[in-house]
Amino acid sequence: MRSKPISPLKESEESEKTPLSNQPKRRVVTITTLCLAVVAAAFIFLGIDLWDVFMAFPAFGSFFVTRFMPPNLGAIPNNINLIVDTIFFAVAGTGISSVLALACGLLLSEKTNSIAWLRLTVRFTLSILRNVPVLVWASLLIFIFGIGSIVGLIAIIFATLGFLARSYAESMSEVAGEKIEALRAVGASKAQMIFHGILPEFIPAWVNWTLFTFEINLRASAILGMVGAGGIGIVIQSNLRLFRYHNALALIATLTAMILLTEFLTNRLRGKVK
Amino acid sequence: MGKALLSIKNLRKSYDKFEALRGIDIEFNEGEFVVMIGSSGAGKSTFIRCINRMIDPSDGEIVFSDGVHMEKLRGAALRRKRAQIGMIFQHYNLIGRVNVIKNVMHGQLGQVPFWRSLLGLYPEAEKRRAVELLEEVGLSEQIFKRADALSGGQMQRVGICRAVMQNPKLLLADEPIASLDPKSSEIVMDCLKRITKQRGLCCIVNLHQVDFAKKYADRIIGVKAGKIVLDGSPDALTDEIVRYIYSGEQTTVEEAQEKPVPSSGRRSAAHA
């Protein structure tokens, strides 16, 4: 039998080959196992049996088909004004938030505000606003203003402001840099650098973040009604509680269609702003 | 040779332990087209940026012919002086979503109040001058186009117009053709030289292209490891000196001082 030819040169060449990946396999396996273990621990802690969850789907499907179908389209005309209200809550809330967030964003970005204590104060205040969910804001505000539309609007503004301001600030910091350096070099003041340099370049990011937030707010404003903060949510809730499932389905379907239409329009708009 | 415009004495800049500029003494005169060459990290950009205080020097003096010590200026006084020094950047640094004429008018920002610039109320004569400048650099068709719709060479010509709109006596150009193809580079350099010569401006240009340096410069400065190792006419830039200036980083100025480098013009190599 012929033995395999030994070539020290080839061996050394092979050992000097550049590796195709620098990620150790063991680390990938460890991280994946850890992630799966955390999810499994959450299920065990909550006492949820995955099998039960899957088994509930056929019952849910059959309940939906027998009790909700067909939708009662007659319920739509009486409530269309509330659906429109829901959309306008999102429009008004996002509009006011975007103006306030623009001011806060300018105070939050290092490139536009060099006063550290002011930056930190704004950051702290906004992080409180941002980290309280919109439904919690609505529930708290109902104690102050009572049930009504104003609660929904303020809840949306509070919940949106923190998120938008932070997103705006990050985008402003990204567009600053070299371009602002040129304006600094011509002797422009801070205000001139912001208005002539940062804001024109920030417009696409501003449109994108605002439309993205609008879509989130549209869904939030539908839910807000369920805690009495105005909009269609309260009627959907009442219909469900009174077992008028056909009416509820008609309203949910109309709302979903309007949300999808709005998403389609905002996506078109987003593509046009560059 | 024109009158002295700028005198720099013992200019130093350190970043932590790294010394980017190691005591530069030099003078620049009105109307001269100076090209600085040197390898990446030699200190060319730091030097240019120290002149208009985009970077604060660690030590030294930057004195203009009007007696202003640039290194001592703060706040509004610094902005006023900066407004008199034009600057051209490697990446043009235009505001892409704004049209060409507005980008050129940005050169006036340091000379008009905020509210006037916000409303676009620049003096009529300055607006006319901006249009004439753009026509002069061959961009009359692009005046109302968005800046980000232009080619690299066109953008850089807009950058030159913006700098000239400042009515400067000194123009600083930090690698203005480093991102351009050879043809565009030639157009931009022609344009820069013509405009500065017509107006009698002093122009200090950082370049990597030695052939361009020889072609356009009235005076060439070689920078190596934060020191000036050559200051002379383009003829002084022999192949040997070019090799020395661009030789490996391990060569220190001290080592260079021991090496005999041919001298010509104002100052010999490794003299600084």
XYZ file of C-alpha atoms in Angstrom:
546
model
C 0.000 0.000 0.000
C 1.298 3.441 -0.915
C 1.634 5.739 1.986
C 0.306 9.277 1.746
C 3.047 11.605 0.547
C 4.267 13.897 3.279
C 4.822 17.484 2.345
C 5.813 19.821 5.144
C 5.409 22.763 2.768
C 1.760 21.910 2.071
C 1.015 21.462 5.763
C 2.473 24.809 6.641
C 0.583 26.417 3.761
C -2.669 24.945 5.040
C -2.001 26.083 8.562
C -1.406 29.608 7.317
C -4.705 29.781 5.418
C -6.953 32.631 6.466
C -9.910 31.226 8.455
C -13.312 31.703 6.809
C -15.000 32.758 10.035
C -13.697 34.260 13.226
C -16.760 33.340 15.279
C -16.090 30.413 17.616
C -18.782 27.745 17.202
C -18.907 27.056 20.916
C -19.957 30.647 21.628
C -22.843 30.489 19.131
C -24.101 27.230 20.686
C -23.816 28.676 24.219
C -25.707 31.861 23.350
C -28.467 29.964 21.513
C -28.879 27.500 24.420
C -28.996 30.374 26.900
C -31.716 32.179 24.921
C -33.828 29.014 24.665
C -33.365 28.360 28.405
C -34.593 31.868 29.283
C -37.731 31.442 27.144
C -38.386 27.978 28.624
C -37.925 29.375 32.150
C -40.518 32.073 31.397
C -43.067 29.422 30.345
C -42.344 27.320 33.446
C -42.583 30.348 35.768
C -45.935 31.357 34.275
C -47.191 27.790 34.381
C -48.150 27.827 30.708
C -48.388 24.545 28.880
C -47.550 25.074 25.213
C -49.683 22.067 24.309
C -52.750 23.741 25.854
C -52.046 26.869 23.856
C -51.954 24.974 20.568
C -55.001 22.933 21.498
C -57.014 26.107 22.184
C -56.679 27.330 18.605
C -59.321 25.020 17.036
C -61.822 25.975 19.744
C -61.045 29.656 19.199
C -61.435 29.245 15.436
C -64.764 27.499 15.779
C -65.996 30.101 18.333
C -64.997 32.896 15.955
C -66.685 31.348 12.925
C -69.919 30.441 14.695
C -70.346 33.497 16.943
C -68.667 36.381 15.043
C -69.442 35.529 11.428
C -70.979 37.104 9.476
C -70.186 40.708 10.474
C -73.194 42.955 10.926
C -72.432 45.711 8.415
C -75.441 47.639 9.710
C -73.385 48.595 12.800
C -70.886 50.570 10.713
C -72.887 53.689 9.677
C -73.840 54.480 13.301
C -70.229 54.290 14.450
C -68.259 55.603 11.473
C -67.814 58.970 13.232
C -66.090 57.173 16.129
C -63.761 55.378 13.716
C -62.897 58.709 12.096
C -62.405 60.152 15.620
C -59.941 57.349 16.350
C -57.889 58.212 13.277
C -57.928 61.928 14.066
C -56.776 61.232 17.633
C -53.708 59.645 16.127
C -53.271 62.538 13.673
C -53.606 65.237 16.342
C -51.525 63.348 18.914
C -48.717 62.629 16.467
C -48.790 66.203 15.107
C -48.477 67.846 18.515
C -45.891 65.283 19.633
C -43.755 65.825 16.553
C -43.559 69.596 17.167
C -42.768 69.153 20.870
C -40.336 66.323 20.103
C -38.485 68.481 17.582
C -37.795 71.052 20.297
C -36.889 68.304 22.794
C -34.719 66.558 20.182
C -32.707 69.758 19.693
C -32.204 69.935 23.458
C -31.321 66.251 23.635
C -28.667 65.979 20.917
C -25.062 66.729 21.816
C -24.563 68.294 18.400
C -27.253 70.918 18.970
C -27.120 71.451 22.729
C -23.777 71.717 24.444
C -25.256 72.454 27.899
C -24.791 69.108 29.621
C -27.128 69.667 32.617
C -29.987 70.754 30.351
C -29.432 67.750 28.097
C -29.495 65.382 31.081
C -32.621 66.986 32.570
C -34.507 66.655 29.274
C -33.260 63.088 28.834
C -34.411 62.119 32.341
C -37.864 63.703 31.923
C -38.410 62.121 28.525
C -37.288 58.696 29.664
C -39.988 58.789 32.372
C -42.606 59.749 29.765
C -41.362 57.084 27.370
C -41.234 54.209 29.806
C -44.836 54.533 31.012
C -47.115 52.640 28.565
C -49.874 54.568 26.827
C -52.646 52.614 28.583
C -51.165 53.441 31.982
C -51.019 57.117 31.015
C -54.674 56.966 29.942
C -55.729 55.237 33.179
C -53.891 57.892 35.239
C -55.213 60.821 33.229
C -58.833 59.635 33.570
C -58.542 60.467 37.276
C -57.652 64.059 36.371
C -59.830 64.790 33.350
C -62.532 62.110 33.670
C -63.655 59.922 30.790
C -63.358 61.663 27.421
C -61.430 62.400 24.289
C -58.870 64.754 25.837
C -57.496 61.879 27.922
C -56.736 59.817 24.821
C -55.058 62.739 23.135
C -52.828 63.619 26.097
C -51.976 59.938 26.687
C -50.835 59.612 23.065
C -48.767 62.797 23.291
C -47.077 61.705 26.538
C -46.308 58.208 25.310
C -45.067 59.390 21.907
C -43.027 62.420 22.948
C -40.207 60.539 24.635
C -39.766 58.025 21.853
C -39.949 60.614 19.074
C -37.600 63.095 20.774
C -34.968 60.432 21.266
C -35.282 59.197 17.680
C -35.114 62.771 16.363
C -32.046 63.516 18.500
C -30.221 60.434 17.233
C -31.022 61.299 13.624
C -29.889 64.899 14.142
C -26.594 63.682 15.581
C -26.138 61.434 12.535
C -26.745 64.182 9.968
C -24.477 66.635 11.795
C -20.731 66.046 11.550
C -18.833 66.898 8.385
C -21.578 69.049 6.912
C -21.862 71.102 10.050
C -18.084 71.431 10.084
C -18.353 73.394 6.832
C -20.845 75.834 8.328
C -18.717 76.183 11.441
C -15.787 77.024 9.194
C -17.673 79.895 7.527
C -18.266 81.422 10.980
C -21.934 80.435 11.306
C -23.557 80.695 14.737
C -25.022 77.661 16.506
C -28.556 78.663 15.471
C -27.445 79.070 11.855
C -25.780 75.655 11.913
C -29.036 74.106 13.158
C -31.377 75.870 10.740
C -29.177 75.834 7.639
C -27.308 72.575 8.195
C -28.997 70.098 10.499
C -32.709 70.694 9.882
C -32.662 70.457 6.050
C -30.748 67.186 6.240
C -32.968 65.927 9.052
C -36.247 66.218 7.087
C -36.314 62.643 5.653
C -35.626 61.162 9.097
C -38.269 63.479 10.579
C -40.891 62.293 8.078
C -39.952 58.632 8.573
C -40.025 58.684 12.361
C -43.226 60.731 12.463
C -45.093 58.430 10.069
C -43.817 55.365 11.910
C -45.102 56.843 15.169
C -48.393 57.741 13.514
C -48.949 54.085 12.614
C -48.248 53.036 16.213
C -50.547 55.770 17.535
C -53.332 54.704 15.212
C -53.398 51.268 16.842
C -52.937 52.780 20.306
C -55.869 55.156 19.846
C -58.155 52.208 19.007
C -57.156 50.483 22.251
C -57.370 53.675 24.326
C -61.143 53.736 23.896
C -61.353 50.534 25.907
C -60.316 52.398 29.070
C -62.763 55.197 28.288
C -60.335 57.562 26.584
C -62.463 58.224 23.494
C -62.661 56.702 20.036
C -64.098 53.469 18.670
C -62.519 51.249 21.341
C -65.315 51.835 23.863
C -68.018 50.726 21.352
C -66.069 47.576 20.391
C -65.667 46.827 24.106
C -69.393 47.338 24.805
C -70.434 45.126 21.887
C -68.138 42.336 23.109
C -69.484 42.597 26.666
C -73.077 42.526 25.422
C -72.281 39.451 23.231
C -72.990 41.434 20.027
C -70.126 39.710 18.308
C -71.400 40.368 14.756
C -71.406 44.124 15.428
C -67.968 43.984 17.061
C -66.505 42.122 14.080
C -67.898 44.693 11.616
C -66.284 47.530 13.598
C -62.969 45.713 14.052
C -62.851 44.907 10.314
C -63.610 48.529 9.353
C -60.956 49.820 11.742
C -58.397 47.317 10.424
C -59.179 48.302 6.823
C -58.691 51.977 7.667
C -55.408 51.263 9.420
C -54.158 49.265 6.434
C -55.193 52.037 4.062
C -53.364 54.611 6.190
C -50.267 52.410 6.288
C -50.366 52.118 2.516
C -50.595 55.894 2.138
C -47.832 56.613 4.667
C -45.537 54.113 2.937
C -46.109 55.881 -0.383
C -45.390 59.246 1.246
C -42.254 57.875 2.924
C -40.866 56.744 -0.418
C -41.313 60.222 -1.876
C -39.307 62.118 0.769
C -35.568 61.721 0.204
C 5.924 87.972 -3.692
C 3.004 89.609 -1.854
C 2.940 91.036 1.636
C 3.085 88.681 4.586
C -0.444 87.524 5.448
C -0.004 84.949 8.142
C 2.801 84.113 10.487
C 2.875 80.861 12.436
C 5.294 80.378 15.284
C 6.129 77.176 17.120
C 2.735 75.600 16.352
C 2.189 72.402 18.292
C -0.712 70.023 18.588
C -0.812 66.879 20.705
C -3.488 64.214 20.984
C -2.748 62.542 24.314
C 0.794 61.258 23.809
C 0.796 61.623 20.014
C 2.337 64.817 18.714
C 0.622 65.687 15.425
C 2.445 69.010 15.011
C 5.901 69.417 16.515
C 6.709 73.097 16.479
C 6.000 74.597 13.071
C 7.359 78.023 12.131
C 6.253 79.383 8.780
C 4.941 82.471 6.996
C 2.427 82.758 4.183
C 2.144 85.686 1.812
C -0.748 87.294 -0.007
C -1.509 85.854 -3.422
C 0.611 82.724 -3.195
C -0.649 79.250 -4.063
C 0.942 76.907 -1.552
C 0.657 73.135 -1.741
C 1.401 70.961 1.266
C 2.354 67.362 0.664
C 3.044 64.566 3.094
C 1.888 61.076 3.915
C -1.369 60.368 5.756
C -0.983 61.245 9.422
C 1.926 63.601 8.770
C -0.062 66.491 10.250
C -1.220 68.381 7.121
C -4.920 68.413 7.997
C -4.215 69.227 11.630
C -2.034 72.135 10.522
C -4.687 73.545 8.176
C -7.410 73.134 10.782
C -5.343 74.861 13.434
C -5.103 77.951 11.219
C -8.871 78.575 11.346
C -9.156 76.962 14.784
C -11.380 74.097 13.699
C -8.818 72.345 15.894
C -7.337 74.152 18.877
C -3.539 74.083 18.867
C -1.747 72.941 22.021
C 0.851 75.697 21.758
C 2.201 78.358 19.426
C 1.050 81.521 17.702
C -1.081 82.075 14.592
C -0.793 85.765 13.782
C -2.495 87.479 10.837
C -1.166 90.629 9.183
C -3.900 92.681 10.901
C -2.314 91.716 14.215
C -5.039 89.243 15.213
C -3.764 86.292 17.216
C -6.026 83.470 16.039
C -5.051 81.220 18.956
C -6.394 83.752 21.478
C -9.841 84.274 19.946
C -13.013 83.006 21.598
C -16.787 83.027 20.865
C -18.101 85.696 18.507
C -14.615 87.117 17.776
C -13.450 83.671 16.664
C -16.512 83.265 14.432
C -15.927 86.705 12.891
C -12.323 85.823 12.064
C -13.290 82.381 10.758
C -15.762 84.096 8.445
C -12.742 85.713 6.753
C -10.997 82.393 6.075
C -12.413 80.178 3.338
C -12.232 76.411 3.671
C -12.665 73.620 1.131
C -13.127 70.021 2.266
C -12.273 66.618 0.854
C -15.906 65.482 1.018
C -17.237 68.868 -0.123
C -19.480 69.084 2.980
C -22.393 70.616 1.125
C -25.922 70.466 2.491
C -27.232 67.874 0.038
C -30.959 68.602 0.284
C -30.446 72.300 -0.311
C -29.967 73.777 -3.777
C -26.637 74.923 -5.176
C -27.160 78.679 -4.859
C -28.208 78.353 -1.196
C -25.115 76.273 -0.516
C -22.990 79.024 -2.022
C -24.825 81.659 0.037
C -23.901 79.676 3.167
C -20.501 81.315 2.700
C -22.160 84.503 3.936
C -23.579 83.002 7.139
C -20.804 84.398 9.308
C -21.459 87.883 7.970
C -25.243 88.233 8.283
C -27.495 88.101 11.365
C -29.382 84.883 12.057
C -32.829 86.262 11.216
C -31.660 87.536 7.821
C -30.096 84.211 6.902
C -33.202 82.364 8.122
C -35.433 84.416 5.809
C -32.872 84.237 3.000
C -32.500 88.033 3.083
C -28.921 88.238 1.868
C -27.814 91.490 0.187
C -28.851 91.578 -3.485
C -25.267 92.267 -4.588
C -24.069 89.127 -2.775
C -26.763 87.004 -4.425
C -25.682 88.383 -7.809
C -22.069 87.605 -6.946
C -22.990 84.010 -6.055
C -24.636 83.552 -9.454
C -21.612 85.072 -11.227
C -19.272 82.791 -9.287
C -21.274 79.722 -10.280
C -21.230 80.886 -13.892
C -17.478 81.380 -13.618
C -16.938 77.781 -12.510
C -19.240 76.444 -15.224
C -22.264 75.621 -13.065
C -24.802 78.081 -14.466
C -27.107 75.195 -15.418
C -26.999 73.705 -11.926
C -27.840 76.793 -9.845
C -31.245 75.563 -8.690
C -30.436 71.853 -8.571
C -30.162 70.051 -5.272
C -26.517 69.764 -4.244
C -26.748 65.996 -3.817
C -27.722 65.668 -7.481
C -24.302 66.932 -8.634
C -21.189 64.957 -9.506
C -18.179 65.017 -7.174
C -16.293 67.527 -9.305
C -19.328 69.810 -9.503
C -19.842 69.576 -5.746
C -16.265 70.602 -5.131
C -16.663 73.602 -7.431
C -19.717 74.596 -5.372
C -17.498 74.187 -2.289
C -14.971 76.590 -3.843
C -17.724 79.126 -4.590
C -18.984 78.860 -1.004
C -15.490 79.576 0.308
C -14.977 82.516 -2.085
C -18.370 83.969 -1.038
C -16.776 84.653 2.336
C -14.573 87.308 0.699
C -11.523 85.717 2.287
C -7.892 86.699 1.990
C -6.885 83.174 2.893
C -8.299 79.965 1.460
C -7.607 76.588 3.072
C -8.212 73.422 1.065
C -7.937 70.074 2.808
C -7.333 67.420 0.134
C -9.865 68.935 -2.267
C -9.292 66.353 -5.023
C -8.728 63.215 -2.945
C -12.211 61.887 -3.799
C -12.150 62.819 -7.476
C -11.081 61.138 -10.724
C -8.072 62.644 -12.573
C -10.151 64.659 -15.054
C -12.390 66.166 -12.368
C -9.306 66.777 -10.225
C -7.767 68.833 -12.992
C -10.949 70.843 -13.511
C -11.194 71.556 -9.772
C -7.517 72.509 -9.425
C -7.681 74.744 -12.528
C -10.727 76.401 -11.079
C -9.168 76.849 -7.643
C -5.939 78.297 -9.007
C -7.692 80.649 -11.441
C -10.105 81.991 -8.842
C -7.461 82.532 -6.177
C -5.030 84.182 -8.625
C -7.704 86.524 -10.029
C -8.592 87.671 -6.544
C -5.068 87.720 -5.162
C -5.908 85.229 -2.418
C -3.425 83.149 -0.510
C -4.380 79.503 -0.895
C -2.973 76.637 1.148
C -3.869 73.265 -0.347
C -3.201 69.814 1.108
C -2.552 67.296 -1.627
C -1.371 63.733 -2.010
C -0.849 63.950 -5.760
C 2.748 65.047 -6.269
C 2.228 65.698 -9.997
C -0.627 68.081 -9.222
C 1.468 69.753 -6.551
C 4.277 70.413 -9.043
C 1.869 71.612 -11.713
C -0.128 74.092 -9.657
C 1.983 75.239 -6.711
C 3.931 78.467 -6.467
C 5.464 77.033 -3.349
C 5.583 73.513 -1.982
C 5.758 72.522 1.654
C 6.642 68.990 2.636
C 5.380 67.764 5.995
C 6.657 64.672 7.737
C 5.873 63.493 11.268
C 4.483 66.880 12.299
C 7.389 68.970 11.045
C 8.137 70.874 7.882
C 10.893 69.135 5.982
C 10.699 71.066 2.742
C 9.698 74.606 1.847
C 10.552 75.726 -1.630
C 9.605 76.163 -5.243
C 8.083 73.244 -7.212
C 11.519 72.644 -8.776
C 12.824 71.757 -5.326
C 10.556 68.735 -5.205
C 12.880 66.130 -6.653
C 12.029 62.431 -6.784
C 14.510 61.869 -3.965
C 12.728 64.348 -1.697
C 9.339 62.908 -2.609
C 10.600 59.450 -1.645
C 11.928 60.864 1.609
C 8.679 62.684 2.455
C 6.593 59.593 1.767
C 9.040 57.120 3.279
C 7.969 54.770 6.127
C 6.630 56.057 9.407
C 9.580 54.651 11.318
C 11.735 57.502 10.042
C 11.735 60.209 12.676
C 12.535 63.839 12.121
C 15.655 63.388 14.222
C 16.807 60.658 11.859
C 15.851 62.808 8.936
C 17.950 65.647 10.255
C 20.978 63.424 10.017
C 20.179 62.605 6.400
C 21.380 65.080 3.806
C 18.351 66.210 1.858
C 18.821 68.480 -1.151
C 17.784 72.014 -0.375
C 16.367 74.606 -2.670
C 14.138 77.684 -2.446
C 13.218 79.253 0.838
C 14.066 76.475 3.204
C 15.914 73.223 3.098
C 14.494 69.910 4.136
C 14.491 69.056 7.814
C 15.208 72.660 8.615
C 12.149 73.229 10.756
